Tab-separated table of C-alpha atoms in Angstrom:
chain	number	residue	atom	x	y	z
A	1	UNK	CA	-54.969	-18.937	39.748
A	2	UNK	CA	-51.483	-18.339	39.780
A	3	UNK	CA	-48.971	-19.383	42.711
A	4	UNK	CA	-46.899	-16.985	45.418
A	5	UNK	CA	-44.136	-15.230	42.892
A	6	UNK	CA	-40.475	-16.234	43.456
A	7	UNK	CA	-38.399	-14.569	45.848
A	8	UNK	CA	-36.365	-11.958	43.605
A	9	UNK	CA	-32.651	-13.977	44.380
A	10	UNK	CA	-34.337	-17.239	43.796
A	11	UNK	CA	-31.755	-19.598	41.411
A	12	UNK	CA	-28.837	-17.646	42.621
A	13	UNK	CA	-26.124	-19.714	44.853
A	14	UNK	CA	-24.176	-17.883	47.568
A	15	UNK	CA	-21.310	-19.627	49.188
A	16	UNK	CA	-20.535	-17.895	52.851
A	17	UNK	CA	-17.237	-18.978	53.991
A	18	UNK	CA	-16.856	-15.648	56.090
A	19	UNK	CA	-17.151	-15.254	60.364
A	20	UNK	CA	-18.358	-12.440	62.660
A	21	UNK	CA	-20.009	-10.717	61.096
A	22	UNK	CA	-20.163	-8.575	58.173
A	23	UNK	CA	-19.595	-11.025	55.857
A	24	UNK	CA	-22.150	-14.007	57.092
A	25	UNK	CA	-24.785	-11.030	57.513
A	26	UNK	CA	-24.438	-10.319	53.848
A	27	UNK	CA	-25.278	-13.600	53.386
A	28	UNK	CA	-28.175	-13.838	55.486
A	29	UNK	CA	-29.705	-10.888	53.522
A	30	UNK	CA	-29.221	-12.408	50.482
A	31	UNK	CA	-30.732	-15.732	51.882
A	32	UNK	CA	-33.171	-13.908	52.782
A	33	UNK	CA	-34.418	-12.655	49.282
A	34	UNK	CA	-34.543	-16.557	48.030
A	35	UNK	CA	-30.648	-16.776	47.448
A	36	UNK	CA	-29.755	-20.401	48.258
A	37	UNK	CA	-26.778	-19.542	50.497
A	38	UNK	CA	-24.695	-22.809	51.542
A	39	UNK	CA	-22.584	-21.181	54.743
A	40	UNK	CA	-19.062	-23.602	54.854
A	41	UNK	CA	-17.741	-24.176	58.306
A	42	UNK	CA	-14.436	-25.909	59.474
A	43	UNK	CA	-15.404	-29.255	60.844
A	44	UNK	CA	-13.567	-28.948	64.542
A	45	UNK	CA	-14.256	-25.302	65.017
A	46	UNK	CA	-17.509	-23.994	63.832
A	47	UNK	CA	-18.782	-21.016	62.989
A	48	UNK	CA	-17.926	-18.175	66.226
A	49	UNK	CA	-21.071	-16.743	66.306
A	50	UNK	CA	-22.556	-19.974	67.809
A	51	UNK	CA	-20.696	-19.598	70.791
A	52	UNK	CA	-21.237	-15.693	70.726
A	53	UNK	CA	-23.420	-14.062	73.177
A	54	UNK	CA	-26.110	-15.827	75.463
A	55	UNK	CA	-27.068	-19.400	74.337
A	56	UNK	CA	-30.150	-21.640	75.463
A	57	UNK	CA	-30.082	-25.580	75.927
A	58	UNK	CA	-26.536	-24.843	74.497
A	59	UNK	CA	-27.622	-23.444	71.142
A	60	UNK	CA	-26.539	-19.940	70.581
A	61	UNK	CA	-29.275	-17.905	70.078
A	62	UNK	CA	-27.287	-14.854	67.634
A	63	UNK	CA	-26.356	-17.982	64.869
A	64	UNK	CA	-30.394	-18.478	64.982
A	65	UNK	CA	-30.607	-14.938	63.505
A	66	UNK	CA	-27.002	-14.804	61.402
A	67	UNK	CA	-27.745	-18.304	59.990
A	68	UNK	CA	-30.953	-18.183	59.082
A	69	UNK	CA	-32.243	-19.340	55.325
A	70	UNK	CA	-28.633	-20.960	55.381
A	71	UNK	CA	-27.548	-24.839	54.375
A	72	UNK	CA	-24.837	-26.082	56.343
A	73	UNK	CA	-21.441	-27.875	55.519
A	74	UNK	CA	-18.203	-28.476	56.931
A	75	UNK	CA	-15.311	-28.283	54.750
A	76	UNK	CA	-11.745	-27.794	55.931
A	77	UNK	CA	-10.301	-25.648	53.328
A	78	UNK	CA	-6.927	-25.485	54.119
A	79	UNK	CA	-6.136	-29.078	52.436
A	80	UNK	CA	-6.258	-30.877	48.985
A	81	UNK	CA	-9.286	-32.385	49.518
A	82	UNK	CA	-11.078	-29.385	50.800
A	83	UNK	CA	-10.078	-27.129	48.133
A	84	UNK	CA	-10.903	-29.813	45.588
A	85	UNK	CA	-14.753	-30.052	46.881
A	86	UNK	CA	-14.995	-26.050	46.564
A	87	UNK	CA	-13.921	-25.730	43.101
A	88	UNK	CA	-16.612	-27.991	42.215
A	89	UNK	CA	-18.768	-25.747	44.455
A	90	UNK	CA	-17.407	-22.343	42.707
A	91	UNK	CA	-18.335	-24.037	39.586
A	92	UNK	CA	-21.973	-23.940	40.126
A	93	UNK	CA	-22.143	-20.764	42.913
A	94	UNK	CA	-22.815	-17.510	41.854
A	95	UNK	CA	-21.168	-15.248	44.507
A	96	UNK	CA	-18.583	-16.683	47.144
A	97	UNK	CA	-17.849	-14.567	50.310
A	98	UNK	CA	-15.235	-14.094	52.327
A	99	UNK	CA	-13.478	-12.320	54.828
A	100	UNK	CA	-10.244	-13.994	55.464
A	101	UNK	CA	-7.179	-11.925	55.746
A	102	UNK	CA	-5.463	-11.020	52.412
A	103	UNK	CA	-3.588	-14.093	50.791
A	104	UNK	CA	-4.777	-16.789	52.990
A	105	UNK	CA	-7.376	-18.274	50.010
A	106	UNK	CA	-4.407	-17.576	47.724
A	107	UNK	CA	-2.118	-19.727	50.094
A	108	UNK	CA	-4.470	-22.572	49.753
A	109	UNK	CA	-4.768	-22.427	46.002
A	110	UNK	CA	-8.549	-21.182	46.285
A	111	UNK	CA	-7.458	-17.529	45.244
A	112	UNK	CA	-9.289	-14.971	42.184
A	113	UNK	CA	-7.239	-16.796	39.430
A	114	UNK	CA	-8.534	-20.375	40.690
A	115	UNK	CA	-12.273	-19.431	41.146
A	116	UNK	CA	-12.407	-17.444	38.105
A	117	UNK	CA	-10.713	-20.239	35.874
A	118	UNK	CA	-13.434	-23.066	36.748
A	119	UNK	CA	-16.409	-19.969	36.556
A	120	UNK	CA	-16.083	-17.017	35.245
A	121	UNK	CA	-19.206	-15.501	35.903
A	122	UNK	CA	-18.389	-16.131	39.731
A	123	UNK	CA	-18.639	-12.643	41.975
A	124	UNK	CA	-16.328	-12.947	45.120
A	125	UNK	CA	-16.856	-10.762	47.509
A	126	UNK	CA	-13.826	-10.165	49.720
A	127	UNK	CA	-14.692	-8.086	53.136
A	128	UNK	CA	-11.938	-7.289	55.560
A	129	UNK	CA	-11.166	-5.020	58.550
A	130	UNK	CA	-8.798	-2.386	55.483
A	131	UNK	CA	-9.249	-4.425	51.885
A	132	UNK	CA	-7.196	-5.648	50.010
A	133	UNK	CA	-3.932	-3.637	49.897
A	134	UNK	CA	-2.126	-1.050	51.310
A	135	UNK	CA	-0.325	-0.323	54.795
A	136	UNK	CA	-3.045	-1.885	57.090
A	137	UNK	CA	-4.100	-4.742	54.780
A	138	UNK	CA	-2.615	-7.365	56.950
A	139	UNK	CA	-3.803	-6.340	60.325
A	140	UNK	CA	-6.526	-8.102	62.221
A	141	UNK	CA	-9.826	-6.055	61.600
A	142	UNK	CA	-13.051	-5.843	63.360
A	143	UNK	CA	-15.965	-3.484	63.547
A	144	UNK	CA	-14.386	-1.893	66.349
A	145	UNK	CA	-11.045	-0.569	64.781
A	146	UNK	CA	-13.571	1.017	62.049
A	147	UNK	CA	-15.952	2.702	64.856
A	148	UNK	CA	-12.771	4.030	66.210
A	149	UNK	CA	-10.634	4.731	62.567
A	150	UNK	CA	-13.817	6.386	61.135
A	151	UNK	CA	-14.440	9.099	62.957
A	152	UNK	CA	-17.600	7.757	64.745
A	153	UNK	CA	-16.087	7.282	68.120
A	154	UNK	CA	-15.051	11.107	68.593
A	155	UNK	CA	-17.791	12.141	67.863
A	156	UNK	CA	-20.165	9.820	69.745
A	157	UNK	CA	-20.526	10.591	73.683
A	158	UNK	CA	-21.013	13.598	75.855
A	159	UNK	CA	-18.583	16.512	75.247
A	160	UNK	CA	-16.625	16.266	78.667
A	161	UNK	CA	-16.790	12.296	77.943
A	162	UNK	CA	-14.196	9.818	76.425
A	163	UNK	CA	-14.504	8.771	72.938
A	164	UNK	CA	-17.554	6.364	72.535
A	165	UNK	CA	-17.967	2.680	70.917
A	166	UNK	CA	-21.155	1.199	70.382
A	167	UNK	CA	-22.525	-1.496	72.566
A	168	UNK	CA	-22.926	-3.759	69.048
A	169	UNK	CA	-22.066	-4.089	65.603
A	170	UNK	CA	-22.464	-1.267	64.265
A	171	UNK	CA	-19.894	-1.052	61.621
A	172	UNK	CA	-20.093	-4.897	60.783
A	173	UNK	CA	-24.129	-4.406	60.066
A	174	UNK	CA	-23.836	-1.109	58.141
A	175	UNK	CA	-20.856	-3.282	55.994
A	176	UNK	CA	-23.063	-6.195	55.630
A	177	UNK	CA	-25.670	-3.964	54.123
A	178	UNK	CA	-23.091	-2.504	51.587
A	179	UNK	CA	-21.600	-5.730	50.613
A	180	UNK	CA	-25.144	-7.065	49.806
A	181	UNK	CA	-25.697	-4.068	47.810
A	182	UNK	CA	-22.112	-4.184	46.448
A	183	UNK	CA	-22.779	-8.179	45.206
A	184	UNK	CA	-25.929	-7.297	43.951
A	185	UNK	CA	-23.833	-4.152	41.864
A	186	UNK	CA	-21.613	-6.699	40.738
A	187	UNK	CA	-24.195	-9.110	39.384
A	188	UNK	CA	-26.321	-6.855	37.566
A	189	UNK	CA	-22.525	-5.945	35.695
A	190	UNK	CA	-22.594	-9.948	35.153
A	191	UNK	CA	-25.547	-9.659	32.811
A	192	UNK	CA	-23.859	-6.871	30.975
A	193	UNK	CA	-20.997	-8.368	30.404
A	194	UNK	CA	-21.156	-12.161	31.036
A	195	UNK	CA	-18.124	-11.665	33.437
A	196	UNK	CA	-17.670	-12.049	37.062
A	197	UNK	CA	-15.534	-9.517	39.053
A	198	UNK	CA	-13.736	-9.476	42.977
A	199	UNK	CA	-15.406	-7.082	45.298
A	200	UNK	CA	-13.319	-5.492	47.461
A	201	UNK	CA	-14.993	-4.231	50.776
A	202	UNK	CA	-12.715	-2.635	53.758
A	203	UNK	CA	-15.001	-2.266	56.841
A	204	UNK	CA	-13.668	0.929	57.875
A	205	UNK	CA	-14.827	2.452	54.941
A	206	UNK	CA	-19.298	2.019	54.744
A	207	UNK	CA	-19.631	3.698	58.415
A	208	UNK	CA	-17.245	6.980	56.965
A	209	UNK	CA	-20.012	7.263	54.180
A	210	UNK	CA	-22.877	7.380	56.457
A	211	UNK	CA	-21.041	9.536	58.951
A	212	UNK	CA	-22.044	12.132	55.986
A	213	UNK	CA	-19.694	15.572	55.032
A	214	UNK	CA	-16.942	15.300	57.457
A	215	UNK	CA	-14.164	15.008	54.894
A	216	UNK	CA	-15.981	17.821	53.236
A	217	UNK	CA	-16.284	20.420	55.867
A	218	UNK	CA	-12.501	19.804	57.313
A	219	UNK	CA	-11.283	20.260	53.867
A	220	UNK	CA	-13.152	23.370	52.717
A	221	UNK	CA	-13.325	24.435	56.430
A	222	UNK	CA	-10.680	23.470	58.664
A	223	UNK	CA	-14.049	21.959	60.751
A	224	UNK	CA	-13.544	18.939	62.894
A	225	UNK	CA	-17.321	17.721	64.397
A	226	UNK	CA	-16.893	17.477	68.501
A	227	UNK	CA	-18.644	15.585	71.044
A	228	UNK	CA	-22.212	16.764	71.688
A	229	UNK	CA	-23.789	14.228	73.010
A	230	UNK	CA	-27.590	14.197	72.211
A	231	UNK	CA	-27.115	17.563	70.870
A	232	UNK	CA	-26.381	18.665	67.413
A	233	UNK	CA	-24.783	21.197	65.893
A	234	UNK	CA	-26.766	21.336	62.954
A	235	UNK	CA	-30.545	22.046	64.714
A	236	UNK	CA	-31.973	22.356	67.655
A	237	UNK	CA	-34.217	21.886	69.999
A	238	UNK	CA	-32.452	18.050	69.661
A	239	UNK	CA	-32.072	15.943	72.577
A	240	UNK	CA	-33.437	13.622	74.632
A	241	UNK	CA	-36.058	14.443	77.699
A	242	UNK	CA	-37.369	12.877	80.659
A	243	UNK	CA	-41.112	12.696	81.417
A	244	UNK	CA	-42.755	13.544	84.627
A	245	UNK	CA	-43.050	9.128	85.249
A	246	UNK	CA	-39.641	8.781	84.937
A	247	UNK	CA	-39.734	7.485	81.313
A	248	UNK	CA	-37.408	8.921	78.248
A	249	UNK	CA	-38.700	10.818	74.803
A	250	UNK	CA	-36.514	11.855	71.769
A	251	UNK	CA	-37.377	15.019	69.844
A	252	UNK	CA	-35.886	16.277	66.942
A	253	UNK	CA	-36.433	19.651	64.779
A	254	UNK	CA	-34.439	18.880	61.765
A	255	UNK	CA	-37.239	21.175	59.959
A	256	UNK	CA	-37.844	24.338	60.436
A	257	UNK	CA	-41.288	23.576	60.499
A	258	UNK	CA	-41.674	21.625	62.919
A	259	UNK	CA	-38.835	23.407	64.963
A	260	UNK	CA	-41.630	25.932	65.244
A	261	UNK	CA	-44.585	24.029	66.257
A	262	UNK	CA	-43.111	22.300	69.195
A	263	UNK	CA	-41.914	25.616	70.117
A	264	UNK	CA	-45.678	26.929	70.180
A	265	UNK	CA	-46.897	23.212	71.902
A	266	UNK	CA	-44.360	24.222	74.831
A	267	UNK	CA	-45.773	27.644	75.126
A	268	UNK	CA	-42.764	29.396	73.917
A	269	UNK	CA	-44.298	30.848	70.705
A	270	UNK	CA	-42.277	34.293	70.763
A	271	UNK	CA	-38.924	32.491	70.203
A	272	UNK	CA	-39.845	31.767	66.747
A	273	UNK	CA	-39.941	35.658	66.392
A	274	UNK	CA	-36.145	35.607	67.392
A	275	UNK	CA	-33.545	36.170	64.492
A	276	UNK	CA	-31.821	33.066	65.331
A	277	UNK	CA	-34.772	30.655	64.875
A	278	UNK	CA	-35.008	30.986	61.092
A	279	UNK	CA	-32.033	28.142	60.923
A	280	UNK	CA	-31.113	25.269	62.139
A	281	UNK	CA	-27.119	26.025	63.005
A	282	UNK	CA	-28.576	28.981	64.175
A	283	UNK	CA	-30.776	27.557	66.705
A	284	UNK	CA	-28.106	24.791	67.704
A	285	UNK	CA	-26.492	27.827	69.388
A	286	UNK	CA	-29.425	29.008	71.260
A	287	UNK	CA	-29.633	25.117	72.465
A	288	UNK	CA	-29.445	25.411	75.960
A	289	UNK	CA	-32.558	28.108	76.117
A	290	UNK	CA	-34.690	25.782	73.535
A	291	UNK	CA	-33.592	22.648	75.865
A	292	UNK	CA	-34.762	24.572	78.600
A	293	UNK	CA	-38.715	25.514	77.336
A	294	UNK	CA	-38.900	21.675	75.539
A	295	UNK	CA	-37.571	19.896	78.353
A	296	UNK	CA	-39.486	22.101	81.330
A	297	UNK	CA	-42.748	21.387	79.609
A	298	UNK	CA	-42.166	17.344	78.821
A	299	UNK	CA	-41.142	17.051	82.565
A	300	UNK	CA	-44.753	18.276	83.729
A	301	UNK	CA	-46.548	15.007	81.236
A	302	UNK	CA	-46.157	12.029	80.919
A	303	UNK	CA	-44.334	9.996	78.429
A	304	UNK	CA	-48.066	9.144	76.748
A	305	UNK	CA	-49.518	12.518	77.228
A	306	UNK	CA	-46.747	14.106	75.684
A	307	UNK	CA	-46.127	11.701	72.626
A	308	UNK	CA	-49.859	12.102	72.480
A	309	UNK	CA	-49.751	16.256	72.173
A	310	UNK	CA	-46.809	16.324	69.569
A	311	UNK	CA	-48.424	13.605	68.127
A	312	UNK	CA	-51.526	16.258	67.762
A	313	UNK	CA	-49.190	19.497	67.328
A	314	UNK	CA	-47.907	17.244	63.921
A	315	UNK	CA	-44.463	17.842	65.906
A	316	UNK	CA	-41.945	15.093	65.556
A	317	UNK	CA	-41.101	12.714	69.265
A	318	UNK	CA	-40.135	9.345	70.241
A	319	UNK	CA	-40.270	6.910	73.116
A	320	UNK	CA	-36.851	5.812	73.965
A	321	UNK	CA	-37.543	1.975	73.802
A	322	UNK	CA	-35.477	-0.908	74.686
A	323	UNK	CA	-35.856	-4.394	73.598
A	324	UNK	CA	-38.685	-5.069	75.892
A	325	UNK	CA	-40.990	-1.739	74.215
A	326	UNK	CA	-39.731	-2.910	70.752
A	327	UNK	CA	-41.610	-6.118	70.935
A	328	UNK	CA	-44.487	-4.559	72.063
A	329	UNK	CA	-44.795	-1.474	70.259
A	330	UNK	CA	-47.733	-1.414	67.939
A	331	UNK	CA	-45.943	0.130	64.960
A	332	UNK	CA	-43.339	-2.794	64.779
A	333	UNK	CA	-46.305	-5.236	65.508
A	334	UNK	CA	-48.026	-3.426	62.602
A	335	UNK	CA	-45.114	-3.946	60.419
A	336	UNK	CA	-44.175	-7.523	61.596
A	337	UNK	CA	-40.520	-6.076	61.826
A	338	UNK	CA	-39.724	-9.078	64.669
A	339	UNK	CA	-41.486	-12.056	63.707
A	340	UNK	CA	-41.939	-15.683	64.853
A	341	UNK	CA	-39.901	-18.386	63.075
A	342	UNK	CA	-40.965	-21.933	64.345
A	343	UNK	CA	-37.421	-24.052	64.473
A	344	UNK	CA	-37.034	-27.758	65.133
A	345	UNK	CA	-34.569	-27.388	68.128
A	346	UNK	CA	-35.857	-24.556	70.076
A	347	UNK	CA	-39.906	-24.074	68.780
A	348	UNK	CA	-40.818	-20.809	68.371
A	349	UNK	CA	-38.473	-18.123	67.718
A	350	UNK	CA	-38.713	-14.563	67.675
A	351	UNK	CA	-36.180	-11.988	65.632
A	352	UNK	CA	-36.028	-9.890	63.523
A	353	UNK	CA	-38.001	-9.328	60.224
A	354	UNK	CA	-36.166	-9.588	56.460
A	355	UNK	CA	-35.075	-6.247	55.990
A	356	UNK	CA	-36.882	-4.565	53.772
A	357	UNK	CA	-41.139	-5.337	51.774
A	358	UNK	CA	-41.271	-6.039	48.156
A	359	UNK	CA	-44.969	-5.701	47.098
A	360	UNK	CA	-44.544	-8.285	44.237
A	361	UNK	CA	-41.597	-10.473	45.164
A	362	UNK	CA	-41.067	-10.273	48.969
A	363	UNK	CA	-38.595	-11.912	50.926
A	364	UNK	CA	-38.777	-14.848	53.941
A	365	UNK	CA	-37.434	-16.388	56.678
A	366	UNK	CA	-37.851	-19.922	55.822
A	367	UNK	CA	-36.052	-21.413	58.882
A	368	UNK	CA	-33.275	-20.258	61.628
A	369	UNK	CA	-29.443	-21.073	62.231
A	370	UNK	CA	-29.306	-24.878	61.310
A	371	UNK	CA	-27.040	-27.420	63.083
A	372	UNK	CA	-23.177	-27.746	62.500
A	373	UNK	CA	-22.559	-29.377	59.061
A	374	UNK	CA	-26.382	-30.489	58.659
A	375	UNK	CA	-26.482	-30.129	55.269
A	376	UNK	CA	-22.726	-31.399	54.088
A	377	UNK	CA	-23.724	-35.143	52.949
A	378	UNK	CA	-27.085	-33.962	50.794
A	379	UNK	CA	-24.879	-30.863	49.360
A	380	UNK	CA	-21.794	-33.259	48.310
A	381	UNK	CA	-24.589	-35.192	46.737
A	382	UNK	CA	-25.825	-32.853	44.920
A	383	UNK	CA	-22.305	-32.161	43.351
A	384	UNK	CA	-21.762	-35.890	42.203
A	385	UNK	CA	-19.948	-37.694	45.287
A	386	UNK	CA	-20.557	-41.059	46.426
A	387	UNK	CA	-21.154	-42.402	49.693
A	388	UNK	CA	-17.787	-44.144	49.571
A	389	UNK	CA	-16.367	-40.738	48.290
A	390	UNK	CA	-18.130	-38.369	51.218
A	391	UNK	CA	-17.201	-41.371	54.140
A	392	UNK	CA	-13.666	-41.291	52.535
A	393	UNK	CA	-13.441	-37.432	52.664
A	394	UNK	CA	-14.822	-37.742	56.648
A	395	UNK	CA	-12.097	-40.267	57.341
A	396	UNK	CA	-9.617	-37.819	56.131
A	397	UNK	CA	-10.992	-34.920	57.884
A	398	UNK	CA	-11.845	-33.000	55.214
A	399	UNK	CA	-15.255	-32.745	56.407
């Protein structure tokens, strides 16, 4: 009988020097997958995302989630002796991250030319607010200045409304997710080619590809996308709609298909007879009559009877949950996309699920956020040091 199979990153060594939070949450997806990711902190000032958001007993409950699957050291980089211990590190790591801003590792001697001299086959992924050159390079970035630079904010909020930011990361996640994919890219070059390489992320760039044909349509078009608000341009009926107990559904008709059979559900067959119905920009400009019939009829049922009659109808709705109807909801309990982590300082933990199933090599949370710098003596043992040699390195701060 043969054992579990090995998670599909397992043997692969992922340095995360990187803070809040696109860079630490490529990490954590990599961890994730069985990379052994050792996350470096600065001894007096640890990681930000401890301290971020609501904490319990102390203990910040968002490093739980961003740290899991993660070693911990503290290392201050900025000296000799730091940069000494992470060239012995780069010499056995596979892919160091980063998201300092441009020429600070270069400043302390830990830039491309010194990683890639002691391993060549080292990927270093470098994720900042613009990259790597050009007029912004040096700026302070954060997911912000991308939701605002990329388009996503003018478009995002009611039509009569300001200009809309999310109420989270949203362009630091959708990075994260790129940079994993964008290290992975990189390594998969490595076997070709034996070679490491620099990755060069710029957050403001992932959330413009997602925002989808923008740049296309204004340059064959002159068309810039307003403000809609729940509404789209591109189909309707598309909105959301408030049931008769006071609860909120989502519906959308992005096929014409099913455009058509909530329109027969509400009772409105003979609009699908209607010239305009046969597309979905054509229908976005009949959106206030289509509103009308979809959102008259869900106001009569409630949020169960009507989920339950599009549900039948094969028409496509959804409850508008918050975090409270996301634990409970049987689909995500089905899927086990939040699951319990048991962790030695606050017992049982819920949070989210690893990101994606693998039937034959799946990925794990083997434990949450660990404590400041509890790894850094059995990691600097690993590499060779002494005890004399790690206690000297703590008298001098380094650590």
């Amino acid at each position: 009988m043969t054992g579990p199979a090995a998670a599909p990153l397992t043997g692969l060594r992922v340095i995360d020097l990187a803070t809040l939070f696109a860079g630490p949450l490529c990490a954590t997806l990599l961890g994730d997958y069985g990379a052994e990711v050792i996350k470096v902190e600065h001894p007096g000032r640890p990681d930000p995302s401890r301290g971020h958001g609501p904490t319990k007993d102390g203990i910040g409950l968002w490093w739980k989630l961003l740290g899991r699957n993660k070693r911990t050291m503290t290392l201050d980089l900025s000296g000799a002796g730091g940069r000494d211990i992470l060239l012995r590190l780069a010499a056995e790591t596979d892919v160091i991250i980063e998201n300092f801003r441009p020429g600070t590792l270069e400043r302390w001697g830990l830039g491309w030319e010194e990683l890639h001299a002691v391993n060549p086959r080292l990927v270093l992924a470098r994720v900042t607010g613009f990259g790597q050159f050009g007029p912004y390079a040096h700026r302070p970035g954060f997911g912000t200045l991308a939701e605002a630079m990329s388009g996503f904010a003018a478009i995002t909020g009611e039509p009569d409304g300001p200009p809309t930011l999310p109420p989270f990361g949203l362009a630091d996640s959708i990075a994260a997710i790129a940079t994993a994919f964008a290290v992975t890219t990189a390594l998969a070059a490595r076997e070709r080619t034996g070679e490491g390489q620099v990755v060069d992320l710029a957050i403001i760039e992932p959330l413009l590809t997602v925002l989808g044909p923008q740049p296309l349509w204004y340059d064959q078009l002159g068309y810039v996308q307003p403000r809609t608000g729940n509404r789209s341009r591109n189909n309707a009926p598309r909105n959301t709609y408030r049931t008769s107990d006071g609860q909120w559904v989502a519906v959308s008709t992005s096929a014409q298909s099913i455009a058509e059979r909530v329109m027969r559900l509400v009772g409105r067959a003979e609009l699908i007879d209607e010239p305009w119905f046969g597309s979905g920009t054509t229908r976005a400009e009949h959106c206030e009559e289509l509103d009308e019939a979809v959102g008259n009829w869900i106001a009569r049922h409630t949020r169960d009877d009507a989920i339950s009659a599009f549900e039948k109808a094969e028409a496509a709705i959804a409850p508008i949950h918050d975090i409270r109807d996301v634990m409970e909801d049987p689909q995500y309990r089905a899927l086990d996309s939040v699951t319990e982590v048991d962790d030695p300082e606050l017992g049982p933990l819920r949070m989210q699920n690893v990101l994606f199933r693998l039937s034959a090599t799946p990925g794990a949370i083997r434990w949450a956020g660990r404590p400041h710098g509890a790894d850094t003596e059995e990691i600097l043992t690993g590499l060779g040091l002494s005890g004399a040699e790690i206690s000297a390195l703590r008298a001098e701060r380094v650590l």
